[in-house]
Short mmCIF file of C-alpha atoms in Angstrom, two decimals:
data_model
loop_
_atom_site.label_atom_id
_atom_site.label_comp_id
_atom_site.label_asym_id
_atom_site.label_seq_id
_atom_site.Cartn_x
_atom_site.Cartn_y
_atom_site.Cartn_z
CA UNK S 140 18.48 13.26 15.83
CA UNK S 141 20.94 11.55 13.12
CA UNK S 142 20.23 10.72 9.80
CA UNK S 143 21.33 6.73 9.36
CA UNK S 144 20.07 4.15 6.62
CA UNK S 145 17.56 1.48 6.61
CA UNK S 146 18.02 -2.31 5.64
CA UNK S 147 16.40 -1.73 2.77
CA UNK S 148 18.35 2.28 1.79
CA UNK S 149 16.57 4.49 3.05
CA UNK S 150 16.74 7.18 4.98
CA UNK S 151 15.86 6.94 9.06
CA UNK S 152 16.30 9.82 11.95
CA UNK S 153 16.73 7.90 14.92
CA UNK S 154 16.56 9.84 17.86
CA UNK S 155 19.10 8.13 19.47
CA UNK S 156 23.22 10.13 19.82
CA UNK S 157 25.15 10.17 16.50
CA UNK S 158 27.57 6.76 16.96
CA UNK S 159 29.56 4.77 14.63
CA UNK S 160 28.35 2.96 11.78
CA UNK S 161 30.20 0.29 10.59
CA UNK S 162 31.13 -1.70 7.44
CA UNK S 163 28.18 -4.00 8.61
CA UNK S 164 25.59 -1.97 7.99
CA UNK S 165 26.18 -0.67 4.41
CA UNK S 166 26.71 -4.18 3.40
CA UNK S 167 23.67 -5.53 4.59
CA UNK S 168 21.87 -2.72 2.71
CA UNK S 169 23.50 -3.72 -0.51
CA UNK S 170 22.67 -7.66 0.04
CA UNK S 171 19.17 -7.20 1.42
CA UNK S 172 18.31 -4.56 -1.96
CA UNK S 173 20.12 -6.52 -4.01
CA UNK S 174 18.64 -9.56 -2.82
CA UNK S 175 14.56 -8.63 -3.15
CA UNK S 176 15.79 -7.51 -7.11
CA UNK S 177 17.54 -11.02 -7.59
CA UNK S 178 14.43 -12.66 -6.28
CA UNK S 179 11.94 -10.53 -8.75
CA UNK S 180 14.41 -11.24 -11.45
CA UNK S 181 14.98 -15.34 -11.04
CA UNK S 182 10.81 -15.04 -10.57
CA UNK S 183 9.95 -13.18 -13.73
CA UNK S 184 12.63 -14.57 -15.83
CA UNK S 185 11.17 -17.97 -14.71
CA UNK S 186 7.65 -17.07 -15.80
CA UNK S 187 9.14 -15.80 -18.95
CA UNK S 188 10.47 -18.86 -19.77
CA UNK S 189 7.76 -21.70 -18.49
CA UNK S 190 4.76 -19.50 -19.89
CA UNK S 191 4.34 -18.84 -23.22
CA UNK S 192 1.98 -15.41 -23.24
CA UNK S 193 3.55 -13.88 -20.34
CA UNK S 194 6.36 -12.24 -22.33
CA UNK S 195 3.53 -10.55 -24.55
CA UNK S 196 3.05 -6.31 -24.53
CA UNK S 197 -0.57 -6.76 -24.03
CA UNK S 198 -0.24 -8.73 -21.19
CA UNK S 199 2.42 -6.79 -19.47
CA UNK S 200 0.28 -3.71 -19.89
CA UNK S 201 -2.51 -5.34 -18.56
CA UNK S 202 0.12 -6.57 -15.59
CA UNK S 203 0.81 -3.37 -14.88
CA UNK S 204 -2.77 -2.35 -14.80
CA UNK S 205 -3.88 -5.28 -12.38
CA UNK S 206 -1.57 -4.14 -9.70
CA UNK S 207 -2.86 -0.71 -9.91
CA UNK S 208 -5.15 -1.25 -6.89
CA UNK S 209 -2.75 -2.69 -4.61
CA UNK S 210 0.02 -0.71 -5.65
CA UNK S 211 -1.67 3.07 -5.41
CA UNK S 212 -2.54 1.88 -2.18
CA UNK S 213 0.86 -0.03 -0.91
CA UNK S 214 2.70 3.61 -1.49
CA UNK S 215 0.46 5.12 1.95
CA UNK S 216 0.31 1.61 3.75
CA UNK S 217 3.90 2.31 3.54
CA UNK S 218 4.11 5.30 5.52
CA UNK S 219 1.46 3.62 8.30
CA UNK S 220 3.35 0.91 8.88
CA UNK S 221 6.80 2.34 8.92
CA UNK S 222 4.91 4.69 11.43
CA UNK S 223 4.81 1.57 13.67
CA UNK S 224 0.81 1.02 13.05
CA UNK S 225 -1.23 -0.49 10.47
CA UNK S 226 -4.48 0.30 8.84
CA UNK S 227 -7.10 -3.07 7.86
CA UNK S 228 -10.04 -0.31 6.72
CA UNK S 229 -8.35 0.26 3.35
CA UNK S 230 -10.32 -1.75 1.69
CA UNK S 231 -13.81 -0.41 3.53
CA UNK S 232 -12.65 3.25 2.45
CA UNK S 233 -12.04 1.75 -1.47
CA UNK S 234 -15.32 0.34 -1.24
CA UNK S 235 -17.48 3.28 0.55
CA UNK S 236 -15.30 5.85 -1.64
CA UNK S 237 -16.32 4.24 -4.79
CA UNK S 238 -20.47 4.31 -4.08
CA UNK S 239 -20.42 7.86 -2.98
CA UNK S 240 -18.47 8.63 -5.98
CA UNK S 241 -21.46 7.21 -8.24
CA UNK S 242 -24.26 8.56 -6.00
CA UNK S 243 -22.98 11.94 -6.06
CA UNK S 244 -21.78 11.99 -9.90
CA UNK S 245 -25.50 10.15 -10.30
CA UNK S 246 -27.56 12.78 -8.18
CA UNK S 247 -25.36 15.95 -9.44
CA UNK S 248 -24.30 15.40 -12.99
CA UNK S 249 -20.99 16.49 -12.55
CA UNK S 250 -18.06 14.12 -12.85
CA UNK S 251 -16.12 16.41 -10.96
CA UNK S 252 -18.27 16.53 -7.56
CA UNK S 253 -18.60 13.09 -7.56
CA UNK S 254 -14.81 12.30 -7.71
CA UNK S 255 -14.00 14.92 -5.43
CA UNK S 256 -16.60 13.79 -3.13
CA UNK S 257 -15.12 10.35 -2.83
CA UNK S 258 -11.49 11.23 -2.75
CA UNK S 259 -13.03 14.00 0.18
CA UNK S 260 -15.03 10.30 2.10
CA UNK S 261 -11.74 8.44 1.69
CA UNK S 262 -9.98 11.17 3.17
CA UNK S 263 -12.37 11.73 6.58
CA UNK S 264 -12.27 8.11 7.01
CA UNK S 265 -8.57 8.22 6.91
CA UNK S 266 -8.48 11.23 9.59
CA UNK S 267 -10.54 9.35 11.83
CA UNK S 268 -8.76 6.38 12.04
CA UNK S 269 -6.09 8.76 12.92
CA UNK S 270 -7.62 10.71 15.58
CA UNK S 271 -8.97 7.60 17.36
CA UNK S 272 -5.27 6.07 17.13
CA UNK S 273 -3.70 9.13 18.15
CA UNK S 274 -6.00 10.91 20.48
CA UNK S 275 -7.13 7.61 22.68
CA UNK S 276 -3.96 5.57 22.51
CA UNK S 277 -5.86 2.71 20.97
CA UNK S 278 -4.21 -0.14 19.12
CA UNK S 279 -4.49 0.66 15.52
CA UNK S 280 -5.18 -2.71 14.63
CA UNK S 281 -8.42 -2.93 16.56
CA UNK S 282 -9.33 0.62 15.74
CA UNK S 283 -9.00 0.22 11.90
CA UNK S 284 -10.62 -3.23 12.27
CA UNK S 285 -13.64 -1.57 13.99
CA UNK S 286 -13.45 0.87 11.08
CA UNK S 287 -13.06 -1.52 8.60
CA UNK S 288 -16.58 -2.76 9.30
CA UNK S 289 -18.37 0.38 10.36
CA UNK S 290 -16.87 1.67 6.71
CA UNK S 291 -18.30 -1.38 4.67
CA UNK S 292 -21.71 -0.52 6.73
CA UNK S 293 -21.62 3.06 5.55
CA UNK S 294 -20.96 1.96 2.01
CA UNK S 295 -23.93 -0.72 1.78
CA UNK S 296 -26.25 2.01 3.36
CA UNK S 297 -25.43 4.76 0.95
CA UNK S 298 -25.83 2.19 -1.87
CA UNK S 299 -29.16 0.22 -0.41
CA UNK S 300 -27.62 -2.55 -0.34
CA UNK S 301 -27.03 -2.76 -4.00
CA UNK S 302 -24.65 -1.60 -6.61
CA UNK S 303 -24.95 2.07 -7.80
CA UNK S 304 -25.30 2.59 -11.54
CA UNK S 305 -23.66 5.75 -12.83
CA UNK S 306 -25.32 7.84 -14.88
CA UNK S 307 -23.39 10.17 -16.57
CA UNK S 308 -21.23 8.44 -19.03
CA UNK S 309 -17.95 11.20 -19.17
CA UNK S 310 -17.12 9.42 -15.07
CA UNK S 311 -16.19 6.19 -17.40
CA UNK S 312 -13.23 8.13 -19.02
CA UNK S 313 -11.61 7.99 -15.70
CA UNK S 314 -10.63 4.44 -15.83
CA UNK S 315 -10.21 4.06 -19.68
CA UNK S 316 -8.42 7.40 -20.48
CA UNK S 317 -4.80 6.88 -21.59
CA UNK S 318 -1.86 8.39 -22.02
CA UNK S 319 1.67 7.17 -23.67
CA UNK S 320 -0.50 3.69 -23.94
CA UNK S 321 -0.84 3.48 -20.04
CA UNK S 322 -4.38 4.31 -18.57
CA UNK S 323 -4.98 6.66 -15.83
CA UNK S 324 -4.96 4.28 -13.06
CA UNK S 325 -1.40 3.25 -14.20
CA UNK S 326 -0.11 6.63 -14.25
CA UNK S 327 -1.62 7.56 -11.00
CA UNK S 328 -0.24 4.45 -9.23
CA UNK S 329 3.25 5.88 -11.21
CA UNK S 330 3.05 9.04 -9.56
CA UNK S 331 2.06 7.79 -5.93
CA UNK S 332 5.25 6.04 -5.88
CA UNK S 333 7.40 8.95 -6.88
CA UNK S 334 5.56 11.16 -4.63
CA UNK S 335 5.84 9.36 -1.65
CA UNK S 336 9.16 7.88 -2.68
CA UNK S 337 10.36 11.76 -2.32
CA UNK S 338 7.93 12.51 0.87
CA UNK S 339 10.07 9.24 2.59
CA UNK S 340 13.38 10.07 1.53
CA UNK S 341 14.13 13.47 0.69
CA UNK S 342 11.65 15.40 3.78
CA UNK S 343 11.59 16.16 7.34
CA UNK S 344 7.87 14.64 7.51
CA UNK S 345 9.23 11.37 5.86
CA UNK S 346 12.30 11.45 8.19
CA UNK S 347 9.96 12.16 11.39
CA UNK S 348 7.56 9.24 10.34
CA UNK S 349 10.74 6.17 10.50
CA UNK S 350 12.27 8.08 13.31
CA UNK S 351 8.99 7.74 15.20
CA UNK S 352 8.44 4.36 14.26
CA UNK S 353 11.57 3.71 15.53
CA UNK S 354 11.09 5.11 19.00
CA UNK S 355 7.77 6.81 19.53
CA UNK S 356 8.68 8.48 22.59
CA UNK S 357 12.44 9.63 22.02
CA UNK S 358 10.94 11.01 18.79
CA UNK S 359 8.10 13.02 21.04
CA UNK S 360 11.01 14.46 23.00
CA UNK S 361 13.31 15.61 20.50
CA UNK S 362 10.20 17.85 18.78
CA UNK S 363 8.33 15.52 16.76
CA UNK S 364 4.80 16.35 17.37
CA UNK S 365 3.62 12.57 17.08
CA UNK S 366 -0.46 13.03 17.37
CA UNK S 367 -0.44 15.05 14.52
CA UNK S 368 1.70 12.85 12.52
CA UNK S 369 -0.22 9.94 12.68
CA UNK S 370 -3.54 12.28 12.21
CA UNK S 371 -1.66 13.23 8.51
CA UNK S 372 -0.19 9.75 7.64
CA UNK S 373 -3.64 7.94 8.39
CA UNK S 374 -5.89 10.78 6.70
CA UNK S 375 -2.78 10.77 3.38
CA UNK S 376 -4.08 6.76 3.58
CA UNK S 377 -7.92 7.29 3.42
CA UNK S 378 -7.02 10.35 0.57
CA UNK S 379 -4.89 7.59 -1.73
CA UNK S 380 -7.86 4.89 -0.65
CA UNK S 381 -10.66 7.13 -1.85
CA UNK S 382 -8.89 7.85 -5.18
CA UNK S 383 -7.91 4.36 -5.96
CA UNK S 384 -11.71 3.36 -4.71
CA UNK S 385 -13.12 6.58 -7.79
CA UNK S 386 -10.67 4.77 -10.34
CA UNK S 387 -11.51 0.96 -9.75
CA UNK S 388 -15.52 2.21 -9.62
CA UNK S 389 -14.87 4.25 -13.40
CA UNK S 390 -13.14 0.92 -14.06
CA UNK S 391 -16.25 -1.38 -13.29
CA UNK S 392 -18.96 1.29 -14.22
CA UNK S 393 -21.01 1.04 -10.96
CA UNK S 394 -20.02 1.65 -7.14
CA UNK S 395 -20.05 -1.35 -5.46
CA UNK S 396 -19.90 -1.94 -2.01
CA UNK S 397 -19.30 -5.74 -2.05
CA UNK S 398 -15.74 -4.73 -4.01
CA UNK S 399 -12.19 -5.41 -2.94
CA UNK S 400 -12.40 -7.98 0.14
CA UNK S 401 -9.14 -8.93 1.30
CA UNK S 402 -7.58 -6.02 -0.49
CA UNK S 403 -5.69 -4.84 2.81
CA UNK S 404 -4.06 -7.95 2.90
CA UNK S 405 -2.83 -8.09 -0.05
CA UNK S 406 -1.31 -4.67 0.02
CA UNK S 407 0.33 -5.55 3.38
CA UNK S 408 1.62 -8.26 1.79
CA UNK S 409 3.28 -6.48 -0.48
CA UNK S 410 4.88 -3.61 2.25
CA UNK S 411 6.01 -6.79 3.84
CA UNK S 412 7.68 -8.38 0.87
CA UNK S 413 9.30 -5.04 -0.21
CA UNK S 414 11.11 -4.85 2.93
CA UNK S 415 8.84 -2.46 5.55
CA UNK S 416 9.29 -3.47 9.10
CA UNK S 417 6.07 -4.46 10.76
CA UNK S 418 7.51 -3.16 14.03
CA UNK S 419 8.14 0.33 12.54
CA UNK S 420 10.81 2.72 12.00
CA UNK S 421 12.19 0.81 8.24
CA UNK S 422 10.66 1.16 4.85
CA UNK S 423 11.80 1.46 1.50
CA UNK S 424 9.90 2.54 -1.79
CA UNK S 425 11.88 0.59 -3.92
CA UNK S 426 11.45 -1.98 -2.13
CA UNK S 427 7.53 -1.87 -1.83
CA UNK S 428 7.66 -1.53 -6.03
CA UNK S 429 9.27 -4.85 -6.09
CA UNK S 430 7.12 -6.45 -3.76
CA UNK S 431 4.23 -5.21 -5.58
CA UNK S 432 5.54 -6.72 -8.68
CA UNK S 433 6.32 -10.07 -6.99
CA UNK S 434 2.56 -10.39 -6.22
CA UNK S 435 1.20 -9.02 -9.27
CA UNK S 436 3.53 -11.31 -11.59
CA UNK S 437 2.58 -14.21 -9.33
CA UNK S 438 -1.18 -12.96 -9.86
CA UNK S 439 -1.08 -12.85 -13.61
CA UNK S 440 0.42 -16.38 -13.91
CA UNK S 441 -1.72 -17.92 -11.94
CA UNK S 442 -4.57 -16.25 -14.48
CA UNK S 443 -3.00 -17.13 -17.52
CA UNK S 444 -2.24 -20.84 -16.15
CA UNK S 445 -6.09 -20.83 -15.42
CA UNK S 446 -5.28 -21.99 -11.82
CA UNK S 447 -8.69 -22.11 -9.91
CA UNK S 448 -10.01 -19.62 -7.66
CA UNK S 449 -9.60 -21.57 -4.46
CA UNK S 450 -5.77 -22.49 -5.15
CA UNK S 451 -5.60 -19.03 -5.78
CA UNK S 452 -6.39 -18.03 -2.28
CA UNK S 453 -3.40 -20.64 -0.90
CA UNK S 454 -0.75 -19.40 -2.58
CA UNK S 455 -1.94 -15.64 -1.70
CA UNK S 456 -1.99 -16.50 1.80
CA UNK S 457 1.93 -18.13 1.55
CA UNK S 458 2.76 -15.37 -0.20
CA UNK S 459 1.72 -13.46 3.48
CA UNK S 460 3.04 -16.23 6.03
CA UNK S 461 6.36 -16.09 3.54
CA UNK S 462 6.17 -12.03 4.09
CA UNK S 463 5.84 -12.66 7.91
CA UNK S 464 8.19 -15.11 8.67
CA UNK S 465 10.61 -12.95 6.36
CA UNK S 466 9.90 -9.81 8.58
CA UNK S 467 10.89 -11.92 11.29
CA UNK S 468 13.85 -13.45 10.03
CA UNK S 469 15.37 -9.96 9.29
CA UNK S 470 14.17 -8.52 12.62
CA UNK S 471 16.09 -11.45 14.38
CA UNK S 472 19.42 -11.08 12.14
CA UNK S 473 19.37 -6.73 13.34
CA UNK S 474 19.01 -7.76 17.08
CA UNK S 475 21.99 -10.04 16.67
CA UNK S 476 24.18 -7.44 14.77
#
């Protein structure tokens, strides 16, 4: 294999022989990062400007703090979809992670069980989705949309159908505790980026996951052992899901399993925007940071301009045809170079 670089900087084994790279190539790196920070800056600079409290420190704390969610979340989605598949349960796993965080803190008293008992739900969802994708050959978009339904029936059974009050009051310090002025869901959403930024760019594993979205097969035959990849990356998703589901339910105070529809989309959305290939094989943590920014800027203005709920859901599904047709668009311009 040969170590080359992305669209977007990072790094990629492809499996095919060493060749040349050209001048091409590096410059359309530099435009196409360069180009998704322009756009962020013109945007926020814009918002800046035309609204009056978005400039504020309380409001870009509580910016950061919105995105939380879909940006823990965006750092794994990452990894699936530069792996060539995608995963629609997240939000299930958030939601069933969440209520059998606050039944089993509820029924055991101990903060700690409970949280590890969610992140451990999250993470067997996660596998599963893996082994079904990896063991049977099936389309990971139909497998993860079968589990993104059988997940949201697990969580409504284990809550009765109801939300789940917590009991012990320490599981609220989860959400609320701080640090430096950022909470614990900010700082965990922090390190999930750096951690997987390194995991992408700087390992063998991160290497092995573009190389075999890239080319599943040549990757197979020069080592990669590509069932058990896609077992990790999908079981590293439910493990990131579960936690971000434990944080959002310490957030709220009660598991519920009625809680972030639509999140999936919104963190593919994001992937998309910050430059990850839908076809596999390119991704970029920077890039995915930006895009997660774009959305949650365009989120908080739309809150502070009181836009209503229903315009709301327009713009967030532009923001995903936009993210498409861009996907597109750059997939057409590396076929022609």
């Amino acid at each position: 294999m040969t170590t080359q670089k992305t669209a977007q900087g990072d790094s990629v084994q492809s499996p095919l022989p060493e060749g040349r790279q050209g001048l091409a190539k590096p410059l359309r790196t530099l435009l196409d990062t360069s180009g998704l920070f322009a756009i962020f800056a013109l945007l926020f600079i814009g918002l800046a400007v035309m609204i009056p409290d978005f400039l504020t420190g309380r409001n870009m704390v509580g910016l950061l703090l919105s995105v939380t969610l879909i940006g823990t979340i965006s750092t794994t989605m990452m990894m699936v979809l530069a792996l060539g598949e995608v995963d629609l349960s997240v939000a299930s796993i958030v939601a069933f992670a969440g209520v059998v965080a606050a039944v089993v803190t509820s029924a055991s008293g101990s903060v700690v069980i409970g949280v590890l008992g969610g992140v451990a739900a999250g993470g067997a969802v996660g596998a599963f989705n893996g082994f079904v994708v990896a063991r049977f050959g099936i389309n990971s978009l139909i497998a993860t949309l079968a589990a993104m339904e059988f997940v949201r029936g697990l969580a409504y059974i284990t809550s009765g159908g109801d939300a789940v009050m917590i009991t012990v009051p320490a599981f609220f310090e989860l959400g609320s505790a701080s640090f430096l002025g950022l909470t614990l869901p900010v700082w965990t959403m922090i390190g999930c980026f750096v951690v997987f930024g390194v995991l992408l760019n700087m390992t063998s594993f991160g290497r092995n996951v573009l190389a075999t979205g890239g080319n599943a097969e040549a990757a197979a035959l020069a080592g990669v052992n590509v069932r058990r990849l896609k077992i990790i990356v999908f079981g590293l998703q439910g493990v990131v899901a579960g936690i971000a589901g434990v944080l959002l339910t310490s957030r709220m105070g009660l598991g519920d399993p009625n809680t972030s529809l639509g999140l999936e989309l919104a963190v593919i959305s994001a992937c998309v925007l910050g430059g990850v290939a839908l076809s596999g094989g390119i991704a970029s943590i920077t890039g995915v940071l930006v895009g997660v920014l774009i959305m949650g800027c365009v989120q908080n203005a739309m809150g502070l301009l009181n836009v209503p709920t229903f315009y709301q859901y327009l713009v967030r599904g532009a923001i995903l045809l936009l993210a498409v047709l861009f996907d597109r668009w750059k997939q057409t311009r590396r076929s022609r170079a």
